[in-house]
mmCIF file as gemmi writes it, N, C-alpha and C atoms, coordinates in Angstrom:
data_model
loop_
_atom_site.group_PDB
_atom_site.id
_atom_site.type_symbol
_atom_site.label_atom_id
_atom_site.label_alt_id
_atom_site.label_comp_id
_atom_site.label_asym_id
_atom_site.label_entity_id
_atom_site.label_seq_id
_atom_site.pdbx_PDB_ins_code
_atom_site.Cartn_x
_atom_site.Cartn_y
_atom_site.Cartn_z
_atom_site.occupancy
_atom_site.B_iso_or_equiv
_atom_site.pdbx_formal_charge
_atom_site.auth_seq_id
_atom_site.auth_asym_id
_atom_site.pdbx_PDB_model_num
ATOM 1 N N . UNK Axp A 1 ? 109.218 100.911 149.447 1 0 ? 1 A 1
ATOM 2 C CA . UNK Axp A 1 ? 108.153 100.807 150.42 1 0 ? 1 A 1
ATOM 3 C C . UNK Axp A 1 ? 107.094 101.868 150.122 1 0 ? 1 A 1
ATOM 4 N N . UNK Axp A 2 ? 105.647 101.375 149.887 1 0 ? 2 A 1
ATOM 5 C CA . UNK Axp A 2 ? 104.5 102.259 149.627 1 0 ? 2 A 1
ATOM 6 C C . UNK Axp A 2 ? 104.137 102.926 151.269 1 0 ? 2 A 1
ATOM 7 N N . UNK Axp A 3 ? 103.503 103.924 150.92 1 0 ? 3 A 1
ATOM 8 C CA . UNK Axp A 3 ? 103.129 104.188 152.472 1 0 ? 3 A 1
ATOM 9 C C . UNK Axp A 3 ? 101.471 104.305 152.035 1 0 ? 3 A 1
ATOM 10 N N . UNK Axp A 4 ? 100.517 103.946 153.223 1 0 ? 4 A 1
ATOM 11 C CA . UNK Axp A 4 ? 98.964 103.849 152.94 1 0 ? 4 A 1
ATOM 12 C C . UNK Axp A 4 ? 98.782 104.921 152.844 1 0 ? 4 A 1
ATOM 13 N N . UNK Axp A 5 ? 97.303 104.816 151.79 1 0 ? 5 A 1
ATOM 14 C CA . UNK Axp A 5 ? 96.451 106.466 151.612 1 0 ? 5 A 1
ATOM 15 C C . UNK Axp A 5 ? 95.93 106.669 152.797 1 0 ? 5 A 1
ATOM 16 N N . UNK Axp A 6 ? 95.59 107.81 153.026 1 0 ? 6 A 1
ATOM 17 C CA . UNK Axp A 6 ? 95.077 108.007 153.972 1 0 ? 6 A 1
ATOM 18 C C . UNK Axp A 6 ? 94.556 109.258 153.41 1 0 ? 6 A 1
ATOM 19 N N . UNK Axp A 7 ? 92.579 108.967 153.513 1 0 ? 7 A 1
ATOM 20 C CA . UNK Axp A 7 ? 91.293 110.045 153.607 1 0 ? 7 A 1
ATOM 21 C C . UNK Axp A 7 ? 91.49 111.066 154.229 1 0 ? 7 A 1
ATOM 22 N N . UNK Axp A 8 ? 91.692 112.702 153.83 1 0 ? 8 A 1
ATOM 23 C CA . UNK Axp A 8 ? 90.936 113.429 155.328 1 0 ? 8 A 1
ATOM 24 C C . UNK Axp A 8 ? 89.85 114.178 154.488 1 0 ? 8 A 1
ATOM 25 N N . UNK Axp A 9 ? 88.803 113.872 155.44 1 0 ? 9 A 1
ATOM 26 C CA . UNK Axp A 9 ? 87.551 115.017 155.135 1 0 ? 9 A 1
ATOM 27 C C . UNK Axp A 9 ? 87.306 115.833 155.846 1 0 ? 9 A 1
ATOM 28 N N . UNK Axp A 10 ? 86.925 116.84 155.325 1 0 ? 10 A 1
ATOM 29 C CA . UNK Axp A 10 ? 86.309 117.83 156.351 1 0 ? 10 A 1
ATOM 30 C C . UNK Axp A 10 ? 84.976 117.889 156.24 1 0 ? 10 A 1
ATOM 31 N N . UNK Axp A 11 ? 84.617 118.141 157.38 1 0 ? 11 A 1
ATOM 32 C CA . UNK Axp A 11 ? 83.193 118.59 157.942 1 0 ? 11 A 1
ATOM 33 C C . UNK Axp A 11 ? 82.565 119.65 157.283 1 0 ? 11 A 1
ATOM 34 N N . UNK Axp A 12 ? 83.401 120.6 156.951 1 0 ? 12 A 1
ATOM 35 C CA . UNK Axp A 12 ? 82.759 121.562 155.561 1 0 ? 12 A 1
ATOM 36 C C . UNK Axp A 12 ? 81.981 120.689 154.732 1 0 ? 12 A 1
ATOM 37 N N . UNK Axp A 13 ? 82.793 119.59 153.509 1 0 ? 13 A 1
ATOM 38 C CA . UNK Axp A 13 ? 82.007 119.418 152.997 1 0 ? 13 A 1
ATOM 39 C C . UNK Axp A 13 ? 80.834 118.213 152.794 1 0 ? 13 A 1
ATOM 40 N N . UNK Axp A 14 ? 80.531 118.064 154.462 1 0 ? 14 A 1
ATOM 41 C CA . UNK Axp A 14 ? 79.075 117.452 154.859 1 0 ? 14 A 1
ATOM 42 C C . UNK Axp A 14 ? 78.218 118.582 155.497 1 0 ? 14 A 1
ATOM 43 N N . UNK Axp A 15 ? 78.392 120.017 155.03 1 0 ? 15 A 1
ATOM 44 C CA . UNK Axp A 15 ? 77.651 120.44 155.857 1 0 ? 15 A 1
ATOM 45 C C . UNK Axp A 15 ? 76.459 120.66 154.721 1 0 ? 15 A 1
ATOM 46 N N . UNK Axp A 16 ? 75.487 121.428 155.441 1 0 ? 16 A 1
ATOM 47 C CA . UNK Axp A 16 ? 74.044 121.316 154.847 1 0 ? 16 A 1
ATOM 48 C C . UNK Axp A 16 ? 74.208 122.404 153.653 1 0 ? 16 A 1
ATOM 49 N N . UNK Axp A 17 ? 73.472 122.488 152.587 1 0 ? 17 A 1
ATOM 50 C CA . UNK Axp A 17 ? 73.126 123.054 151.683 1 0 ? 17 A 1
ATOM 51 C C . UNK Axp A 17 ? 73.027 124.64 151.628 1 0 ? 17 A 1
ATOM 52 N N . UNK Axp A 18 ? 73.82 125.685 151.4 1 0 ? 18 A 1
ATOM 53 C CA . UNK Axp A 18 ? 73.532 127.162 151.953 1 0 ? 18 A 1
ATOM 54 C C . UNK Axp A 18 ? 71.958 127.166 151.052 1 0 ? 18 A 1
ATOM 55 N N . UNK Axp A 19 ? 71.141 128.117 152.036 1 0 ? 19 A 1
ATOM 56 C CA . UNK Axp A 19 ? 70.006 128.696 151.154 1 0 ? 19 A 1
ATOM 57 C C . UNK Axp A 19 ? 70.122 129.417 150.437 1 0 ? 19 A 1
ATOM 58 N N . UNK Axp A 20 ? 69.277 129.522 148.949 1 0 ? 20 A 1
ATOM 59 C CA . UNK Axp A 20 ? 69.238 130.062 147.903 1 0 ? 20 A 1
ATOM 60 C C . UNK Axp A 20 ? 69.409 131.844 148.112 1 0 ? 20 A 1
ATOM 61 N N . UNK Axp A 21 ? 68.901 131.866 148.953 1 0 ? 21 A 1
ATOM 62 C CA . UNK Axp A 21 ? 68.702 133.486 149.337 1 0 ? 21 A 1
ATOM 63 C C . UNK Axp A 21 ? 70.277 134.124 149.892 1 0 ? 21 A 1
ATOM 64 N N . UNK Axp A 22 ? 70.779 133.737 150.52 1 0 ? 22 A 1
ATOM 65 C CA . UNK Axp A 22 ? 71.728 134.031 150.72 1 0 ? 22 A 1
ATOM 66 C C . UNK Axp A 22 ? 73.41 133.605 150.321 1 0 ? 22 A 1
ATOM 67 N N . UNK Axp A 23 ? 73.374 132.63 149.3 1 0 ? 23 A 1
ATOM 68 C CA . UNK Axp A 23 ? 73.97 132.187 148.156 1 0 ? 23 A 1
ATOM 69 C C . UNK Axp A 23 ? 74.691 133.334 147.298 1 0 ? 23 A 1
ATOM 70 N N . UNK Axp A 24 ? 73.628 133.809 146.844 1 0 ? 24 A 1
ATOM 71 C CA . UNK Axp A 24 ? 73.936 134.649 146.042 1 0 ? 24 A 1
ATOM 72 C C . UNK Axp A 24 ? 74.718 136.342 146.552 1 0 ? 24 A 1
ATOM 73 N N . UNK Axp A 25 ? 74.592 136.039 147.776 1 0 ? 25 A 1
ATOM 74 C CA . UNK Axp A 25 ? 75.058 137.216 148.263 1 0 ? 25 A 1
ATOM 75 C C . UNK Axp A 25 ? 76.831 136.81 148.602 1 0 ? 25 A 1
ATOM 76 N N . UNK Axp A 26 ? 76.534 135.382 148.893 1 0 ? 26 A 1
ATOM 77 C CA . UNK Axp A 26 ? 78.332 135.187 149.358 1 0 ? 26 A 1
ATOM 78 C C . UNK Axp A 26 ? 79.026 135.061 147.961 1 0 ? 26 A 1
ATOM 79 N N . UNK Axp A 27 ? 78.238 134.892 146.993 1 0 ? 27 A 1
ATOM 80 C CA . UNK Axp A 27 ? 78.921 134.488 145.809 1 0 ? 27 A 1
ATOM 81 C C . UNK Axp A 27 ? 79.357 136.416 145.628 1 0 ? 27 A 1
ATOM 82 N N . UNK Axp A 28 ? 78.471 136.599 145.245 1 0 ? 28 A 1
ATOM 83 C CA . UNK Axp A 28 ? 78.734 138.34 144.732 1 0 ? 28 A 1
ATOM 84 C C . UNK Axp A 28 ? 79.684 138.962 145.595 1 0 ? 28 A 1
ATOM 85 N N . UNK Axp A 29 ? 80.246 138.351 146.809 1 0 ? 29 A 1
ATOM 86 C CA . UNK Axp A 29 ? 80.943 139.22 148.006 1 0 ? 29 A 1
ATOM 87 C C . UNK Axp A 29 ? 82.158 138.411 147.485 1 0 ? 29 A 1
ATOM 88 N N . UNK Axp A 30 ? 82.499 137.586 146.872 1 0 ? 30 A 1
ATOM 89 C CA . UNK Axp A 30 ? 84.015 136.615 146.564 1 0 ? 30 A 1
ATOM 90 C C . UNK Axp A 30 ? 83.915 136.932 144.717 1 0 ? 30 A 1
ATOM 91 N N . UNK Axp A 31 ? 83.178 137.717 144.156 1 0 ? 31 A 1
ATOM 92 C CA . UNK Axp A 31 ? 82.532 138.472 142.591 1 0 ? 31 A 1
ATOM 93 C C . UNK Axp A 31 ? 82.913 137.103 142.337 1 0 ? 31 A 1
ATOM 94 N N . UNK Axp A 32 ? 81.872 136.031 142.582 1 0 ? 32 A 1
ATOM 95 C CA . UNK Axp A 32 ? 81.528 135.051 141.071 1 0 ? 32 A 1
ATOM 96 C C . UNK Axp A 32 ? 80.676 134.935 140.52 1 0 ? 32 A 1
ATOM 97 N N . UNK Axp A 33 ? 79.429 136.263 141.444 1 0 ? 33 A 1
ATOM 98 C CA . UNK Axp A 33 ? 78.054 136.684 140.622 1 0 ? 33 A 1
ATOM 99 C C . UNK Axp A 33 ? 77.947 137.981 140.784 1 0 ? 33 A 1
ATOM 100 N N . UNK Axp A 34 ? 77.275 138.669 139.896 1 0 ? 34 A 1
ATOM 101 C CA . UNK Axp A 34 ? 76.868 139.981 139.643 1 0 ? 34 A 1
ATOM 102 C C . UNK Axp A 34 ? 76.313 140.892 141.212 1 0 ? 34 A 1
ATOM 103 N N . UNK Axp A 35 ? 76.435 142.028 141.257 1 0 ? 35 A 1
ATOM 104 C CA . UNK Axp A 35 ? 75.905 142.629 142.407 1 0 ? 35 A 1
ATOM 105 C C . UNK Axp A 35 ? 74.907 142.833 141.559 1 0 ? 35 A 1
ATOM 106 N N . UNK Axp A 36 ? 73.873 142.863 143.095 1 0 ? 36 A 1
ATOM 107 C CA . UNK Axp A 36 ? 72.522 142.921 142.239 1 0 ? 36 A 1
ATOM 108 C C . UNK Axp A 36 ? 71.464 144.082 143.172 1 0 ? 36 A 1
ATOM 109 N N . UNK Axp A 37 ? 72.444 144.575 143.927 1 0 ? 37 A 1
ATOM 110 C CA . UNK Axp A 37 ? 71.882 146.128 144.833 1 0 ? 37 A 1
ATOM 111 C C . UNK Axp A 37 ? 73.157 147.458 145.07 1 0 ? 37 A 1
ATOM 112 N N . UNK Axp A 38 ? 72.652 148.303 144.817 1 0 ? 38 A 1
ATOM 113 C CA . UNK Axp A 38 ? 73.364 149.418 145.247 1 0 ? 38 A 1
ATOM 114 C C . UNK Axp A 38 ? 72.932 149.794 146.586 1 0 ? 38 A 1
ATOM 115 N N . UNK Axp A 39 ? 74.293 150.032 147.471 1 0 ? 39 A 1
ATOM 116 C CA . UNK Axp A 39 ? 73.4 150.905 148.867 1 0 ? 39 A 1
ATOM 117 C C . UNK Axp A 39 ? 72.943 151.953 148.377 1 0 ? 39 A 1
ATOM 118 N N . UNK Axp A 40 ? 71.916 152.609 149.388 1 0 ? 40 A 1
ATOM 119 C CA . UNK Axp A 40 ? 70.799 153.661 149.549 1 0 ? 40 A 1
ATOM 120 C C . UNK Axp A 40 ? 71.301 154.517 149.225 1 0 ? 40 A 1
ATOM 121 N N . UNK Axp A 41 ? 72.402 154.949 149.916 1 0 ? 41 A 1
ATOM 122 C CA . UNK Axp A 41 ? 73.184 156.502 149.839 1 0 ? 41 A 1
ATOM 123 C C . UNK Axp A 41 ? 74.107 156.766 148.547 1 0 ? 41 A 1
ATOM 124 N N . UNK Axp A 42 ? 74.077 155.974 147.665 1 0 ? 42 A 1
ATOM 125 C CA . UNK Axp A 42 ? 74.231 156.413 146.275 1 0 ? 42 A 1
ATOM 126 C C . UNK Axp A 42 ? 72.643 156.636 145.75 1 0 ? 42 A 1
ATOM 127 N N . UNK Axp A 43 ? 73.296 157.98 145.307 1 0 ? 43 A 1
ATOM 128 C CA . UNK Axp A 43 ? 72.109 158.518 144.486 1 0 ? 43 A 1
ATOM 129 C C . UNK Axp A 43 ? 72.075 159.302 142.716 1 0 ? 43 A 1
ATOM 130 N N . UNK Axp A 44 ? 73.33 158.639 142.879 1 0 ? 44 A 1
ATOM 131 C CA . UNK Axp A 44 ? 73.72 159.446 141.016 1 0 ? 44 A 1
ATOM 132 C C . UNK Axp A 44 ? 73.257 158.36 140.625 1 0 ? 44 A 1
ATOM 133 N N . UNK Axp A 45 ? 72.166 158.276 139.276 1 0 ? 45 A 1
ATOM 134 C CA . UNK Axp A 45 ? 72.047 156.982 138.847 1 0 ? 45 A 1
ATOM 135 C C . UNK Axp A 45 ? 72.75 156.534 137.433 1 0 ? 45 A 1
ATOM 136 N N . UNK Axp A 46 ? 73.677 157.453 137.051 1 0 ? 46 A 1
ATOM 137 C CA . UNK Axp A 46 ? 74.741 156.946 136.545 1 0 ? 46 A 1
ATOM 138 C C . UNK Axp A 46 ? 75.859 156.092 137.329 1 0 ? 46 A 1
ATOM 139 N N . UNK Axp A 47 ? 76.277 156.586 138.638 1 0 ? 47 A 1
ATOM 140 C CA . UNK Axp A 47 ? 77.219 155.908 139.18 1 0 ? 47 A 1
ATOM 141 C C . UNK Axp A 47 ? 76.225 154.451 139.872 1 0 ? 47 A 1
ATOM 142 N N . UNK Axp A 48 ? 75.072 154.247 140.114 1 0 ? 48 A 1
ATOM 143 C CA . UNK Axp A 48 ? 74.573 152.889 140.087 1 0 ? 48 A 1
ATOM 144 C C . UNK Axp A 48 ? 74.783 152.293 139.05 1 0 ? 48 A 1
ATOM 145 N N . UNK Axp A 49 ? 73.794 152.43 137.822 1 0 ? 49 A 1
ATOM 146 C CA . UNK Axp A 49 ? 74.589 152.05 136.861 1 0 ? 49 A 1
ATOM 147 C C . UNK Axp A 49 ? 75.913 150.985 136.377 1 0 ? 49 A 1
ATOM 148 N N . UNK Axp A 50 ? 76.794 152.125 136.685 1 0 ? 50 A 1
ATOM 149 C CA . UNK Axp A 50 ? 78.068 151.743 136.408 1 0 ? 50 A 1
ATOM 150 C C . UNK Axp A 50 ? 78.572 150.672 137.58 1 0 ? 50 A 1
ATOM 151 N N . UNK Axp A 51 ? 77.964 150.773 139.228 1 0 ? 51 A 1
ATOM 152 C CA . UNK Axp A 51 ? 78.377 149.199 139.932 1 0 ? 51 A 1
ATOM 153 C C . UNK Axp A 51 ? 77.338 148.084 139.557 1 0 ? 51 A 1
ATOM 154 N N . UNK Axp A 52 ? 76.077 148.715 139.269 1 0 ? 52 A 1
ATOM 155 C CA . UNK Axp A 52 ? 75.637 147.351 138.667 1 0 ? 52 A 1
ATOM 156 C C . UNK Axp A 52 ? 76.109 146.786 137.449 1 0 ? 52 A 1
ATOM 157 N N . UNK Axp A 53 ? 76.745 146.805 136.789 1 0 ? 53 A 1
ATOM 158 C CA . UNK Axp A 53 ? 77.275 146.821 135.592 1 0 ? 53 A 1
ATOM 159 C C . UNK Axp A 53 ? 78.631 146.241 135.573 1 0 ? 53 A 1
ATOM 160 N N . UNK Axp A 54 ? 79.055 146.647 136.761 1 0 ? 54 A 1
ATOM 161 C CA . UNK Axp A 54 ? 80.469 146.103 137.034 1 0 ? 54 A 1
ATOM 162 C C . UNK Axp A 54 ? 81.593 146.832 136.944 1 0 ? 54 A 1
ATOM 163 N N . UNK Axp A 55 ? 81.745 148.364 136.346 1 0 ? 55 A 1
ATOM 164 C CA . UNK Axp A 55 ? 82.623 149.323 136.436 1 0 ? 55 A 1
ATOM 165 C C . UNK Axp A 55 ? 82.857 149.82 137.545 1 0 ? 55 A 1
ATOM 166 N N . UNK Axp A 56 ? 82.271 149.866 138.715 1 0 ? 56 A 1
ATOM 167 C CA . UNK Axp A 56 ? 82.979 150.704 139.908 1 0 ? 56 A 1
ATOM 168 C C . UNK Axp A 56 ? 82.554 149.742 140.995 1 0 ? 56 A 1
ATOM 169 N N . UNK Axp A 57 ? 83.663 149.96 141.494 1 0 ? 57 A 1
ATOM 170 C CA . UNK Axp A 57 ? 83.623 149.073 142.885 1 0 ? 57 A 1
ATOM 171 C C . UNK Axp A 57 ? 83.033 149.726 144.373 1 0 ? 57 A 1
ATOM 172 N N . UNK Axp A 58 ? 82.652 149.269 145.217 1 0 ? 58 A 1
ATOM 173 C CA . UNK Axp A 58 ? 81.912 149.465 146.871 1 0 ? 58 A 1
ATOM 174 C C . UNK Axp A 58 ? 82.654 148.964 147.846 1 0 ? 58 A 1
ATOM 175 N N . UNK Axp A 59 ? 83.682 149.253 148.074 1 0 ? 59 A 1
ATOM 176 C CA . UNK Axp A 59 ? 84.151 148.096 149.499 1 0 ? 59 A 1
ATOM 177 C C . UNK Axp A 59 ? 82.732 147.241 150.467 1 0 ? 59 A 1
ATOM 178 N N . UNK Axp A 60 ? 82.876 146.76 150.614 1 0 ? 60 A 1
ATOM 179 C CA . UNK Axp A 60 ? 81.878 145.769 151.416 1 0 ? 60 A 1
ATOM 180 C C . UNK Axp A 60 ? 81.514 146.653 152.867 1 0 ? 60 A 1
ATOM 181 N N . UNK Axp A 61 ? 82.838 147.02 153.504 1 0 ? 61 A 1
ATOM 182 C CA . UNK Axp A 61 ? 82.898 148.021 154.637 1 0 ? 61 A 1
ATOM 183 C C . UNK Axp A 61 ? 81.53 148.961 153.989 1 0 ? 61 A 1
ATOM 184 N N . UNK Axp A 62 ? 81.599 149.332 153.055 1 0 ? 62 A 1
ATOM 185 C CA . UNK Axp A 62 ? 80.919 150.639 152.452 1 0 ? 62 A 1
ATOM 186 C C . UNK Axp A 62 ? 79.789 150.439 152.373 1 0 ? 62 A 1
ATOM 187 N N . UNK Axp A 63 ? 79.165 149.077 152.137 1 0 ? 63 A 1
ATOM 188 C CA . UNK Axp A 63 ? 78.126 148.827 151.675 1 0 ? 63 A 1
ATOM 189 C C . UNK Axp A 63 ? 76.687 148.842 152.793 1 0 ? 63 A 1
ATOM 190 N N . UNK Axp A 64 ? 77.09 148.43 153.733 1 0 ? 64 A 1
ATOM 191 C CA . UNK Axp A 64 ? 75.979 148.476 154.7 1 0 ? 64 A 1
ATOM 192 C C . UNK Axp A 64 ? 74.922 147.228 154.661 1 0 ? 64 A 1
ATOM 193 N N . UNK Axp A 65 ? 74.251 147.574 155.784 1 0 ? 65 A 1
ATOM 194 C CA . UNK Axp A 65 ? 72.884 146.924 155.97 1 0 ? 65 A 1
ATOM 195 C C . UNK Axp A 65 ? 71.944 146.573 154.626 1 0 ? 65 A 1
ATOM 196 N N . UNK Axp A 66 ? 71.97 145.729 153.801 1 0 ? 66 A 1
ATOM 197 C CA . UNK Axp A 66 ? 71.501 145.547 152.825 1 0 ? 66 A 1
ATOM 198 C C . UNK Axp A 66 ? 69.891 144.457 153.19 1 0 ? 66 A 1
């Protein structure tokens, strides 16, 4: 005895299109794109550098008001 398929969709993926602008920020917060700001209160610009670059990490907590 087969049993029927049965569809489930979610509503996720009918929802609308994220904007470009803020895309890139959820991507970089789950790292499947580059950070592309250092917070303010780093001021060694070797250690910018090195998180733009991808060697040192920021907790998100850390990061602030961007």
């Amino acid at each position: 005895m087969t049993r029927p398929t049965v569809d489930v969709l979610s509503p996720l993926l009918t929802a609308p299109e994220v904007p470009a602008a803020a895309a890139h920020h959820l991507l970089a917060g789950l790292d499947l794109a580059p950070r592309t700001t250092v917070p303010a209160w780093i001021t060694d610009p070797n250690l910018k550098a090195d998180i733009l670059a991808g060697f040192a990490e920021i907790p998100d907590d850390l990061r602030g008001a961007q």
